[in-house]
């Protein structure tokens, strides 16, 4: 990738799903520092330690799956069913998705929500006309369960597998 940047084929380098150890290894050995690390971040999996490392190293964390999953694991609530999200949504006359996205944006994160529904795509952009209070931010922060929803099962067993079950 560094050669691509040097040859003008890419403007910058980004990472995806790199954990702390992998990120540090890249940073110790690269000539051109990566600009972003795209990782799973949502209110049920806040990834605080990795976000802090990224920010400390001037690598922008990018949240994929910032809305969690539409269907929860058995016995779990989805992001949209969390009381803190629902209360803030009602308070600001917004959807739970808008509150979840706003929460991450207020933490200085870039978010990449996925939708093929034009109405939801539009709603996902309507998150810059309100602010969550400190109390709402704190309440949403407290939802963290380190509940990962995205697993790269085909990579399990590899020494490069980024997560522990």
CSV table of N, CA and C in Angstrom, one decimal:
chain,number,residue,atom,x,y,z
A,1,UNK,N,0.8,-1.2,0.0
A,1,UNK,CA,0.0,0.0,0.0
A,1,UNK,C,0.9,1.3,0.0
A,2,UNK,N,2.0,1.2,0.7
A,2,UNK,CA,2.9,2.3,0.7
A,2,UNK,C,3.4,2.7,-0.7
A,3,UNK,N,3.6,1.6,-1.5
A,3,UNK,CA,4.1,1.8,-2.9
A,3,UNK,C,2.9,2.5,-3.7
A,4,UNK,N,1.7,2.1,-3.4
A,4,UNK,CA,0.6,2.7,-4.1
A,4,UNK,C,0.5,4.2,-3.8
A,5,UNK,N,0.8,4.6,-2.6
A,5,UNK,CA,0.8,6.0,-2.2
A,5,UNK,C,1.9,6.7,-2.9
A,6,UNK,N,3.1,6.1,-2.9
A,6,UNK,CA,4.3,6.7,-3.5
A,6,UNK,C,4.1,6.9,-5.0
A,7,UNK,N,3.4,6.0,-5.6
A,7,UNK,CA,3.2,6.0,-7.1
A,7,UNK,C,2.0,6.9,-7.5
A,8,UNK,N,1.3,7.4,-6.5
A,8,UNK,CA,0.2,8.3,-6.7
A,8,UNK,C,-1.1,7.5,-7.0
A,9,UNK,N,-1.1,6.2,-6.8
A,9,UNK,CA,-2.3,5.4,-7.0
A,9,UNK,C,-3.3,5.5,-5.9
A,10,UNK,N,-2.9,5.9,-4.7
A,10,UNK,CA,-3.7,6.1,-3.5
A,10,UNK,C,-3.3,7.3,-2.8
A,11,UNK,N,-4.2,8.0,-2.2
A,11,UNK,CA,-3.9,9.3,-1.4
A,11,UNK,C,-3.4,8.9,0.0
A,12,UNK,N,-3.9,7.9,0.5
A,12,UNK,CA,-3.6,7.5,1.9
A,12,UNK,C,-3.9,6.0,2.1
A,13,UNK,N,-3.5,5.6,3.3
A,13,UNK,CA,-3.7,4.2,3.7
A,13,UNK,C,-4.7,4.1,4.8
A,14,UNK,N,-5.6,3.1,4.7
A,14,UNK,CA,-6.5,2.8,5.8
A,14,UNK,C,-6.5,1.4,6.2
A,15,UNK,N,-6.8,1.1,7.4
A,15,UNK,CA,-6.8,-0.2,8.0
A,15,UNK,C,-8.3,-0.6,8.3
A,16,UNK,N,-8.5,-1.9,8.4
A,16,UNK,CA,-9.8,-2.4,8.9
A,16,UNK,C,-9.7,-3.5,9.8
A,17,UNK,N,-10.3,-3.5,10.9
A,17,UNK,CA,-10.3,-4.6,11.9
A,17,UNK,C,-9.0,-4.9,12.5
A,18,UNK,N,-8.1,-3.9,12.6
A,18,UNK,CA,-6.8,-4.1,13.2
A,18,UNK,C,-7.0,-3.9,14.7
A,19,UNK,N,-6.5,-4.8,15.5
A,19,UNK,CA,-6.6,-4.7,17.0
A,19,UNK,C,-5.4,-3.9,17.5
A,20,UNK,N,-5.3,-3.7,18.8
A,20,UNK,CA,-4.2,-2.9,19.4
A,20,UNK,C,-2.9,-3.4,18.9
A,21,UNK,N,-2.6,-4.7,19.1
A,21,UNK,CA,-1.3,-5.3,18.8
A,21,UNK,C,-1.0,-5.1,17.3
A,22,UNK,N,-2.0,-5.4,16.5
A,22,UNK,CA,-1.7,-5.3,15.0
A,22,UNK,C,-1.5,-3.8,14.6
A,23,UNK,N,-2.2,-2.9,15.2
A,23,UNK,CA,-2.0,-1.5,14.9
A,23,UNK,C,-0.7,-1.0,15.3
A,24,UNK,N,-0.2,-1.4,16.5
A,24,UNK,CA,1.1,-1.0,17.0
A,24,UNK,C,2.2,-1.6,16.1
A,25,UNK,N,2.0,-2.8,15.7
A,25,UNK,CA,3.0,-3.4,14.8
A,25,UNK,C,3.1,-2.7,13.4
A,26,UNK,N,2.0,-2.3,12.9
A,26,UNK,CA,2.0,-1.5,11.6
A,26,UNK,C,2.7,-0.2,11.9
A,27,UNK,N,2.3,0.5,12.9
A,27,UNK,CA,2.9,1.8,13.2
A,27,UNK,C,4.4,1.8,13.4
A,28,UNK,N,4.9,0.7,14.0
A,28,UNK,CA,6.3,0.6,14.3
A,28,UNK,C,7.1,0.3,13.0
A,29,UNK,N,6.4,-0.3,12.0
A,29,UNK,CA,7.1,-0.7,10.8
A,29,UNK,C,6.8,0.0,9.5
A,30,UNK,N,5.9,1.0,9.6
A,30,UNK,CA,5.5,1.6,8.3
A,30,UNK,C,6.3,2.9,8.1
A,31,UNK,N,6.4,3.2,6.8
A,31,UNK,CA,7.0,4.5,6.4
A,31,UNK,C,5.9,5.5,6.2
A,32,UNK,N,4.7,5.1,5.8
A,32,UNK,CA,3.6,6.0,5.6
A,32,UNK,C,2.5,5.5,6.6
A,33,UNK,N,2.2,6.4,7.6
A,33,UNK,CA,1.2,6.0,8.6
A,33,UNK,C,-0.2,5.9,8.1
A,34,UNK,N,-0.9,4.9,8.5
A,34,UNK,CA,-2.3,4.8,8.1
A,34,UNK,C,-3.1,6.0,8.7
A,35,UNK,N,-4.1,6.4,7.9
A,35,UNK,CA,-5.0,7.5,8.3
A,35,UNK,C,-6.2,7.1,9.2
A,36,UNK,N,-6.7,5.9,8.9
A,36,UNK,CA,-7.9,5.4,9.6
A,36,UNK,C,-7.8,3.9,9.9
A,37,UNK,N,-8.6,3.5,10.9
A,37,UNK,CA,-8.8,2.1,11.2
A,37,UNK,C,-10.3,1.9,11.4
A,38,UNK,N,-10.9,1.2,10.5
A,38,UNK,CA,-12.3,1.0,10.5
A,38,UNK,C,-12.6,-0.2,11.4
A,39,UNK,N,-13.3,0.0,12.5
A,39,UNK,CA,-13.6,-1.0,13.4
A,39,UNK,C,-15.0,-1.0,13.9
A,40,UNK,N,-15.5,-2.1,14.4
A,40,UNK,CA,-16.9,-2.2,14.9
A,40,UNK,C,-17.0,-1.3,16.2
A,41,UNK,N,-17.9,-0.4,16.1
A,41,UNK,CA,-18.2,0.5,17.3
A,41,UNK,C,-19.7,0.8,17.3
A,42,UNK,N,-20.3,0.5,18.4
A,42,UNK,CA,-21.7,0.9,18.6
A,42,UNK,C,-21.9,0.9,20.1
A,43,UNK,N,-23.1,1.4,20.6
A,43,UNK,CA,-23.2,1.6,22.0
A,43,UNK,C,-23.1,0.3,22.8
A,44,UNK,N,-23.3,-0.9,22.2
A,44,UNK,CA,-23.1,-2.2,22.9
A,44,UNK,C,-21.7,-2.7,22.8
A,45,UNK,N,-20.9,-2.1,22.0
A,45,UNK,CA,-19.5,-2.5,21.8
A,45,UNK,C,-18.7,-1.2,21.5
A,46,UNK,N,-18.3,-0.6,22.6
A,46,UNK,CA,-17.7,0.8,22.5
A,46,UNK,C,-16.3,0.8,22.1
A,47,UNK,N,-15.6,-0.3,22.3
A,47,UNK,CA,-14.2,-0.4,21.8
A,47,UNK,C,-13.3,0.7,22.3
A,48,UNK,N,-13.5,1.1,23.5
A,48,UNK,CA,-12.9,2.3,24.1
A,48,UNK,C,-11.3,2.2,24.1
A,49,UNK,N,-10.8,1.1,24.4
A,49,UNK,CA,-9.3,1.0,24.5
A,49,UNK,C,-8.7,1.2,23.1
A,50,UNK,N,-9.3,0.5,22.1
A,50,UNK,CA,-8.8,0.6,20.7
A,50,UNK,C,-9.0,2.0,20.2
A,51,UNK,N,-10.1,2.7,20.5
A,51,UNK,CA,-10.4,4.0,20.0
A,51,UNK,C,-9.3,5.0,20.6
A,52,UNK,N,-9.0,4.8,21.9
A,52,UNK,CA,-8.0,5.6,22.6
A,52,UNK,C,-6.7,5.5,21.9
A,53,UNK,N,-6.3,4.2,21.6
A,53,UNK,CA,-5.0,4.0,21.0
A,53,UNK,C,-4.9,4.7,19.6
A,54,UNK,N,-6.0,4.5,18.8
A,54,UNK,CA,-6.1,5.1,17.5
A,54,UNK,C,-5.9,6.6,17.6
A,55,UNK,N,-6.6,7.2,18.5
A,55,UNK,CA,-6.6,8.7,18.7
A,55,UNK,C,-5.2,9.1,19.2
A,56,UNK,N,-4.6,8.4,20.1
A,56,UNK,CA,-3.3,8.7,20.6
A,56,UNK,C,-2.2,8.6,19.5
A,57,UNK,N,-2.5,7.8,18.6
A,57,UNK,CA,-1.5,7.6,17.5
A,57,UNK,C,-1.9,8.4,16.2
A,58,UNK,N,-2.9,9.2,16.4
A,58,UNK,CA,-3.4,10.1,15.2
A,58,UNK,C,-3.9,9.2,14.1
A,59,UNK,N,-4.5,8.1,14.4
A,59,UNK,CA,-5.2,7.3,13.4
A,59,UNK,C,-6.7,7.5,13.7
A,60,UNK,N,-7.5,8.0,12.7
A,60,UNK,CA,-8.9,8.2,12.9
A,60,UNK,C,-9.7,6.9,13.0
A,61,UNK,N,-10.3,6.6,14.2
A,61,UNK,CA,-11.2,5.4,14.2
A,61,UNK,C,-12.5,5.7,13.4
A,62,UNK,N,-12.9,4.7,12.6
A,62,UNK,CA,-14.1,4.8,11.8
A,62,UNK,C,-15.0,3.7,12.3
A,63,UNK,N,-16.3,4.0,12.6
A,63,UNK,CA,-17.2,3.1,13.2
A,63,UNK,C,-18.0,2.4,12.1
A,64,UNK,N,-17.8,1.1,11.9
A,64,UNK,CA,-18.7,0.3,11.0
A,64,UNK,C,-19.7,-0.4,11.9
A,65,UNK,N,-20.8,-0.7,11.4
A,65,UNK,CA,-22.0,-1.2,12.2
A,65,UNK,C,-22.3,-0.3,13.3
A,66,UNK,N,-22.4,1.0,13.1
A,66,UNK,CA,-22.6,1.9,14.3
A,66,UNK,C,-24.1,1.8,14.8
A,67,UNK,N,-24.9,1.1,14.1
A,67,UNK,CA,-26.3,0.9,14.6
A,67,UNK,C,-26.5,-0.5,15.1
A,68,UNK,N,-25.5,-1.3,15.2
A,68,UNK,CA,-25.6,-2.6,15.7
A,68,UNK,C,-26.3,-3.5,14.7
A,69,UNK,N,-27.2,-4.4,15.2
A,69,UNK,CA,-27.9,-5.3,14.3
A,69,UNK,C,-29.4,-5.1,14.5
A,70,UNK,N,-30.1,-5.4,13.4
A,70,UNK,CA,-31.6,-5.2,13.5
A,70,UNK,C,-32.2,-6.3,14.4
A,71,UNK,N,-31.6,-7.4,14.5
A,71,UNK,CA,-32.1,-8.5,15.3
A,71,UNK,C,-31.1,-8.8,16.4
A,72,UNK,N,-31.5,-8.9,17.6
A,72,UNK,CA,-30.6,-9.1,18.7
A,72,UNK,C,-30.4,-10.6,18.9
A,73,UNK,N,-29.2,-10.9,19.6
A,73,UNK,CA,-29.0,-12.3,20.0
A,73,UNK,C,-30.0,-12.6,21.1
A,74,UNK,N,-30.2,-13.9,21.2
A,74,UNK,CA,-31.3,-14.3,22.2
A,74,UNK,C,-31.0,-13.7,23.6
A,75,UNK,N,-32.0,-13.2,24.2
A,75,UNK,CA,-31.9,-12.6,25.5
A,75,UNK,C,-31.2,-11.2,25.5
A,76,UNK,N,-30.9,-10.6,24.4
A,76,UNK,CA,-30.3,-9.3,24.3
A,76,UNK,C,-31.3,-8.3,23.6
A,77,UNK,N,-31.1,-7.1,23.9
A,77,UNK,CA,-31.9,-6.0,23.2
A,77,UNK,C,-31.0,-5.4,22.1
A,78,UNK,N,-31.6,-5.0,21.1
A,78,UNK,CA,-30.9,-4.3,20.0
A,78,UNK,C,-30.5,-2.9,20.5
A,79,UNK,N,-29.6,-2.2,19.7
A,79,UNK,CA,-29.3,-0.8,20.0
A,79,UNK,C,-30.6,0.0,20.1
A,80,UNK,N,-31.5,-0.3,19.2
A,80,UNK,CA,-32.8,0.5,19.1
A,80,UNK,C,-33.8,0.2,20.2
A,81,UNK,N,-33.5,-0.8,21.0
A,81,UNK,CA,-34.4,-1.2,22.1
A,81,UNK,C,-33.9,-0.8,23.4
A,82,UNK,N,-32.8,-0.1,23.5
A,82,UNK,CA,-32.1,0.3,24.7
A,82,UNK,C,-32.9,1.5,25.3
A,83,UNK,N,-33.2,1.5,26.5
A,83,UNK,CA,-34.0,2.6,27.1
A,83,UNK,C,-33.3,3.9,27.0
A,84,UNK,N,-32.0,4.0,27.1
A,84,UNK,CA,-31.2,5.2,27.0
A,84,UNK,C,-31.4,5.8,25.6
A,85,UNK,N,-31.3,5.0,24.6
A,85,UNK,CA,-31.5,5.4,23.2
A,85,UNK,C,-32.9,5.9,23.0
A,86,UNK,N,-33.9,5.1,23.4
A,86,UNK,CA,-35.3,5.5,23.2
A,86,UNK,C,-35.6,6.8,23.9
A,87,UNK,N,-35.1,7.0,25.2
A,87,UNK,CA,-35.4,8.2,25.9
A,87,UNK,C,-34.8,9.4,25.2
A,88,UNK,N,-33.6,9.3,24.7
A,88,UNK,CA,-33.0,10.4,24.0
A,88,UNK,C,-33.7,10.7,22.7
A,89,UNK,N,-34.1,9.6,22.0
A,89,UNK,CA,-34.8,9.8,20.7
A,89,UNK,C,-36.1,10.5,21.0
A,90,UNK,N,-36.9,10.2,22.0
A,90,UNK,CA,-38.1,10.9,22.3
A,90,UNK,C,-37.9,12.3,22.7
A,91,UNK,N,-36.8,12.5,23.5
A,91,UNK,CA,-36.5,13.9,24.0
A,91,UNK,C,-36.1,14.8,22.8
A,92,UNK,N,-35.5,14.3,21.8
A,92,UNK,CA,-35.0,15.1,20.7
A,92,UNK,C,-35.9,15.0,19.4
A,93,UNK,N,-37.0,14.2,19.5
A,93,UNK,CA,-37.8,14.0,18.4
A,93,UNK,C,-37.1,13.4,17.2
A,94,UNK,N,-36.2,12.4,17.5
A,94,UNK,CA,-35.4,11.7,16.5
A,94,UNK,C,-35.6,10.3,16.6
A,95,UNK,N,-35.1,9.5,15.6
A,95,UNK,CA,-35.2,8.1,15.6
A,95,UNK,C,-34.1,7.5,16.5
A,96,UNK,N,-34.3,6.3,17.0
A,96,UNK,CA,-33.2,5.7,17.7
A,96,UNK,C,-31.9,5.6,16.9
A,97,UNK,N,-32.0,5.4,15.6
A,97,UNK,CA,-30.8,5.3,14.8
A,97,UNK,C,-30.1,6.7,14.8
A,98,UNK,N,-30.8,7.7,14.7
A,98,UNK,CA,-30.2,9.1,14.7
A,98,UNK,C,-29.5,9.3,16.0
A,99,UNK,N,-30.1,8.9,17.1
A,99,UNK,CA,-29.5,9.1,18.4
A,99,UNK,C,-28.2,8.3,18.5
A,100,UNK,N,-28.2,7.0,18.0
A,100,UNK,CA,-27.0,6.2,18.1
A,100,UNK,C,-25.9,6.8,17.2
A,101,UNK,N,-26.2,7.3,16.1
A,101,UNK,CA,-25.2,7.9,15.2
A,101,UNK,C,-24.7,9.2,15.9
A,102,UNK,N,-25.6,10.0,16.4
A,102,UNK,CA,-25.2,11.3,17.0
A,102,UNK,C,-24.2,11.0,18.2
A,103,UNK,N,-24.5,10.0,19.0
A,103,UNK,CA,-23.7,9.6,20.1
A,103,UNK,C,-22.3,9.4,19.7
A,104,UNK,N,-22.1,8.7,18.6
A,104,UNK,CA,-20.7,8.4,18.1
A,104,UNK,C,-20.1,9.6,17.5
A,105,UNK,N,-20.8,10.4,16.8
A,105,UNK,CA,-20.3,11.6,16.2
A,105,UNK,C,-19.8,12.6,17.3
A,106,UNK,N,-20.6,12.7,18.4
A,106,UNK,CA,-20.2,13.6,19.5
A,106,UNK,C,-18.9,13.1,20.2
A,107,UNK,N,-18.6,11.8,20.0
A,107,UNK,CA,-17.3,11.3,20.6
A,107,UNK,C,-16.2,11.5,19.6
A,108,UNK,N,-16.4,12.2,18.5
A,108,UNK,CA,-15.3,12.4,17.5
A,108,UNK,C,-15.1,11.3,16.6
A,109,UNK,N,-16.0,10.4,16.4
A,109,UNK,CA,-15.8,9.3,15.5
A,109,UNK,C,-16.5,9.5,14.1
A,110,UNK,N,-15.9,8.9,13.1
A,110,UNK,CA,-16.6,8.9,11.8
A,110,UNK,C,-17.5,7.7,11.8
A,111,UNK,N,-18.7,7.8,11.3
A,111,UNK,CA,-19.6,6.6,11.3
A,111,UNK,C,-19.9,6.2,9.8
A,112,UNK,N,-20.1,4.9,9.6
A,112,UNK,CA,-20.4,4.4,8.3
A,112,UNK,C,-21.7,3.5,8.5
A,113,UNK,N,-22.9,4.2,8.5
A,113,UNK,CA,-24.1,3.3,8.6
A,113,UNK,C,-24.4,2.7,7.3
A,114,UNK,N,-25.0,1.5,7.3
A,114,UNK,CA,-25.3,0.8,6.1
A,114,UNK,C,-26.8,0.8,6.0
A,115,UNK,N,-27.3,1.2,4.8
A,115,UNK,CA,-28.7,1.1,4.5
A,115,UNK,C,-28.9,1.1,3.0
A,116,UNK,N,-29.9,0.4,2.5
A,116,UNK,CA,-30.3,0.5,1.1
A,116,UNK,C,-31.7,1.2,1.0
A,117,UNK,N,-32.2,1.6,2.1
A,117,UNK,CA,-33.5,2.2,2.2
A,117,UNK,C,-33.3,3.8,2.0
A,118,UNK,N,-33.8,4.4,1.0
A,118,UNK,CA,-33.6,5.8,0.8
A,118,UNK,C,-34.1,6.7,2.0
A,119,UNK,N,-35.2,6.3,2.6
A,119,UNK,CA,-35.8,7.1,3.7
A,119,UNK,C,-34.8,7.0,4.9
A,120,UNK,N,-34.2,5.8,5.2
A,120,UNK,CA,-33.3,5.7,6.3
A,120,UNK,C,-32.0,6.4,5.9
A,121,UNK,N,-31.6,6.3,4.7
A,121,UNK,CA,-30.3,7.0,4.3
A,121,UNK,C,-30.4,8.5,4.5
A,122,UNK,N,-31.6,9.1,4.2
A,122,UNK,CA,-31.8,10.5,4.5
A,122,UNK,C,-31.8,10.8,6.0
A,123,UNK,N,-32.5,9.9,6.7
A,123,UNK,CA,-32.5,10.1,8.2
A,123,UNK,C,-31.1,10.0,8.8
A,124,UNK,N,-30.3,9.1,8.3
A,124,UNK,CA,-29.0,9.0,8.8
A,124,UNK,C,-28.1,10.2,8.6
A,125,UNK,N,-28.5,11.1,7.7
A,125,UNK,CA,-27.8,12.4,7.5
A,125,UNK,C,-28.4,13.5,8.3
A,126,UNK,N,-29.5,13.3,8.9
A,126,UNK,CA,-30.2,14.3,9.7
A,126,UNK,C,-29.8,14.2,11.2
A,127,UNK,N,-28.5,14.2,11.4
A,127,UNK,CA,-28.0,14.1,12.8
A,127,UNK,C,-27.2,15.3,13.3
A,128,UNK,N,-27.2,16.3,12.5
A,128,UNK,CA,-26.3,17.5,12.8
A,128,UNK,C,-27.1,18.7,13.4
A,129,UNK,N,-28.4,18.5,13.6
A,129,UNK,CA,-29.3,19.5,14.1
A,129,UNK,C,-29.7,19.4,15.5
A,130,UNK,N,-29.0,18.5,16.3
A,130,UNK,CA,-29.2,18.4,17.7
A,130,UNK,C,-28.0,17.9,18.4
A,131,UNK,N,-27.9,18.1,19.7
A,131,UNK,CA,-26.8,17.6,20.5
A,131,UNK,C,-27.4,16.8,21.7
A,132,UNK,N,-26.7,15.7,22.0
A,132,UNK,CA,-27.1,14.9,23.2
A,132,UNK,C,-26.5,15.6,24.4
A,133,UNK,N,-27.2,15.6,25.5
A,133,UNK,CA,-26.7,16.2,26.7
A,133,UNK,C,-25.6,15.3,27.3
A,134,UNK,N,-24.8,15.9,28.3
A,134,UNK,CA,-23.8,15.0,28.9
A,134,UNK,C,-24.4,13.9,29.6
A,135,UNK,N,-25.6,14.1,30.2
A,135,UNK,CA,-26.3,13.0,30.9
A,135,UNK,C,-26.7,11.9,29.9
A,136,UNK,N,-27.2,12.3,28.7
A,136,UNK,CA,-27.6,11.3,27.7
A,136,UNK,C,-26.4,10.6,27.2
A,137,UNK,N,-25.3,11.3,27.0
A,137,UNK,CA,-24.1,10.6,26.5
A,137,UNK,C,-23.6,9.6,27.5
A,138,UNK,N,-23.6,10.0,28.8
A,138,UNK,CA,-23.2,9.1,29.8
A,138,UNK,C,-24.1,7.9,29.9
A,139,UNK,N,-25.4,8.1,29.8
A,139,UNK,CA,-26.3,7.0,29.9
A,139,UNK,C,-26.1,6.0,28.7
A,140,UNK,N,-25.9,6.5,27.5
A,140,UNK,CA,-25.7,5.7,26.4
A,140,UNK,C,-24.3,5.0,26.5
A,141,UNK,N,-23.3,5.7,27.0
A,141,UNK,CA,-22.0,5.1,27.2
A,141,UNK,C,-22.1,3.9,28.2
A,142,UNK,N,-23.0,3.9,29.1
A,142,UNK,CA,-23.1,2.8,30.1
A,142,UNK,C,-23.7,1.6,29.5
A,143,UNK,N,-24.2,1.6,28.3
A,143,UNK,CA,-24.8,0.4,27.7
A,143,UNK,C,-23.8,-0.6,27.2
A,144,UNK,N,-22.5,-0.2,27.2
A,144,UNK,CA,-21.5,-1.1,26.7
A,144,UNK,C,-21.5,-2.5,27.3
A,145,UNK,N,-21.5,-3.5,26.5
A,145,UNK,CA,-21.4,-4.9,27.0
A,145,UNK,C,-20.3,-5.6,26.3
A,146,UNK,N,-19.5,-4.9,25.6
A,146,UNK,CA,-18.4,-5.5,24.7
A,146,UNK,C,-19.0,-6.6,23.9
A,147,UNK,N,-20.2,-6.3,23.3
A,147,UNK,CA,-21.0,-7.3,22.6
A,147,UNK,C,-20.7,-7.1,21.1
A,148,UNK,N,-19.8,-7.9,20.5
A,148,UNK,CA,-19.5,-7.8,19.1
A,148,UNK,C,-20.5,-8.5,18.3
A,149,UNK,N,-20.9,-7.9,17.2
A,149,UNK,CA,-21.9,-8.5,16.3
A,149,UNK,C,-21.3,-9.0,15.0
A,150,UNK,N,-20.1,-8.5,14.7
A,150,UNK,CA,-19.5,-8.9,13.4
A,150,UNK,C,-18.3,-9.8,13.8
A,151,UNK,N,-18.3,-11.0,13.3
A,151,UNK,CA,-17.2,-11.9,13.4
A,151,UNK,C,-16.7,-12.3,12.0
A,152,UNK,N,-15.4,-12.5,11.9
A,152,UNK,CA,-14.8,-12.9,10.7
A,152,UNK,C,-14.4,-14.4,10.8
A,153,UNK,N,-15.5,-15.2,10.8
A,153,UNK,CA,-15.3,-16.7,11.1
A,153,UNK,C,-14.3,-17.4,10.2
A,154,UNK,N,-14.3,-17.0,8.9
A,154,UNK,CA,-13.4,-17.6,8.0
A,154,UNK,C,-11.9,-17.4,8.3
A,155,UNK,N,-11.6,-16.4,9.2
A,155,UNK,CA,-10.2,-16.1,9.5
A,155,UNK,C,-9.8,-16.7,10.9
A,156,UNK,N,-10.8,-17.3,11.6
A,156,UNK,CA,-10.5,-17.9,12.9
A,156,UNK,C,-9.4,-19.0,12.7
A,157,UNK,N,-8.5,-19.1,13.7
A,157,UNK,CA,-7.4,-20.0,13.6
A,157,UNK,C,-6.2,-19.4,13.0
A,158,UNK,N,-6.3,-18.3,12.3
A,158,UNK,CA,-5.2,-17.6,11.7
A,158,UNK,C,-4.5,-16.8,12.8
A,159,UNK,N,-3.2,-16.7,12.7
A,159,UNK,CA,-2.4,-15.9,13.7
A,159,UNK,C,-2.8,-14.4,13.6
A,160,UNK,N,-3.5,-14.1,12.4
A,160,UNK,CA,-3.9,-12.7,12.2
A,160,UNK,C,-5.3,-12.4,12.7
A,161,UNK,N,-6.0,-13.4,13.2
A,161,UNK,CA,-7.4,-13.2,13.7
A,161,UNK,C,-7.4,-12.1,14.7
A,162,UNK,N,-8.1,-11.0,14.5
A,162,UNK,CA,-8.0,-9.9,15.4
A,162,UNK,C,-8.7,-9.9,16.7
A,163,UNK,N,-9.6,-10.9,17.0
A,163,UNK,CA,-10.4,-10.8,18.2
A,163,UNK,C,-10.4,-12.1,18.9
A,164,UNK,N,-10.7,-12.0,20.2
A,164,UNK,CA,-10.8,-13.2,21.1
A,164,UNK,C,-12.3,-13.3,21.4
A,165,UNK,N,-12.7,-14.6,21.4
A,165,UNK,CA,-14.2,-14.9,21.7
A,165,UNK,C,-14.4,-14.8,23.2
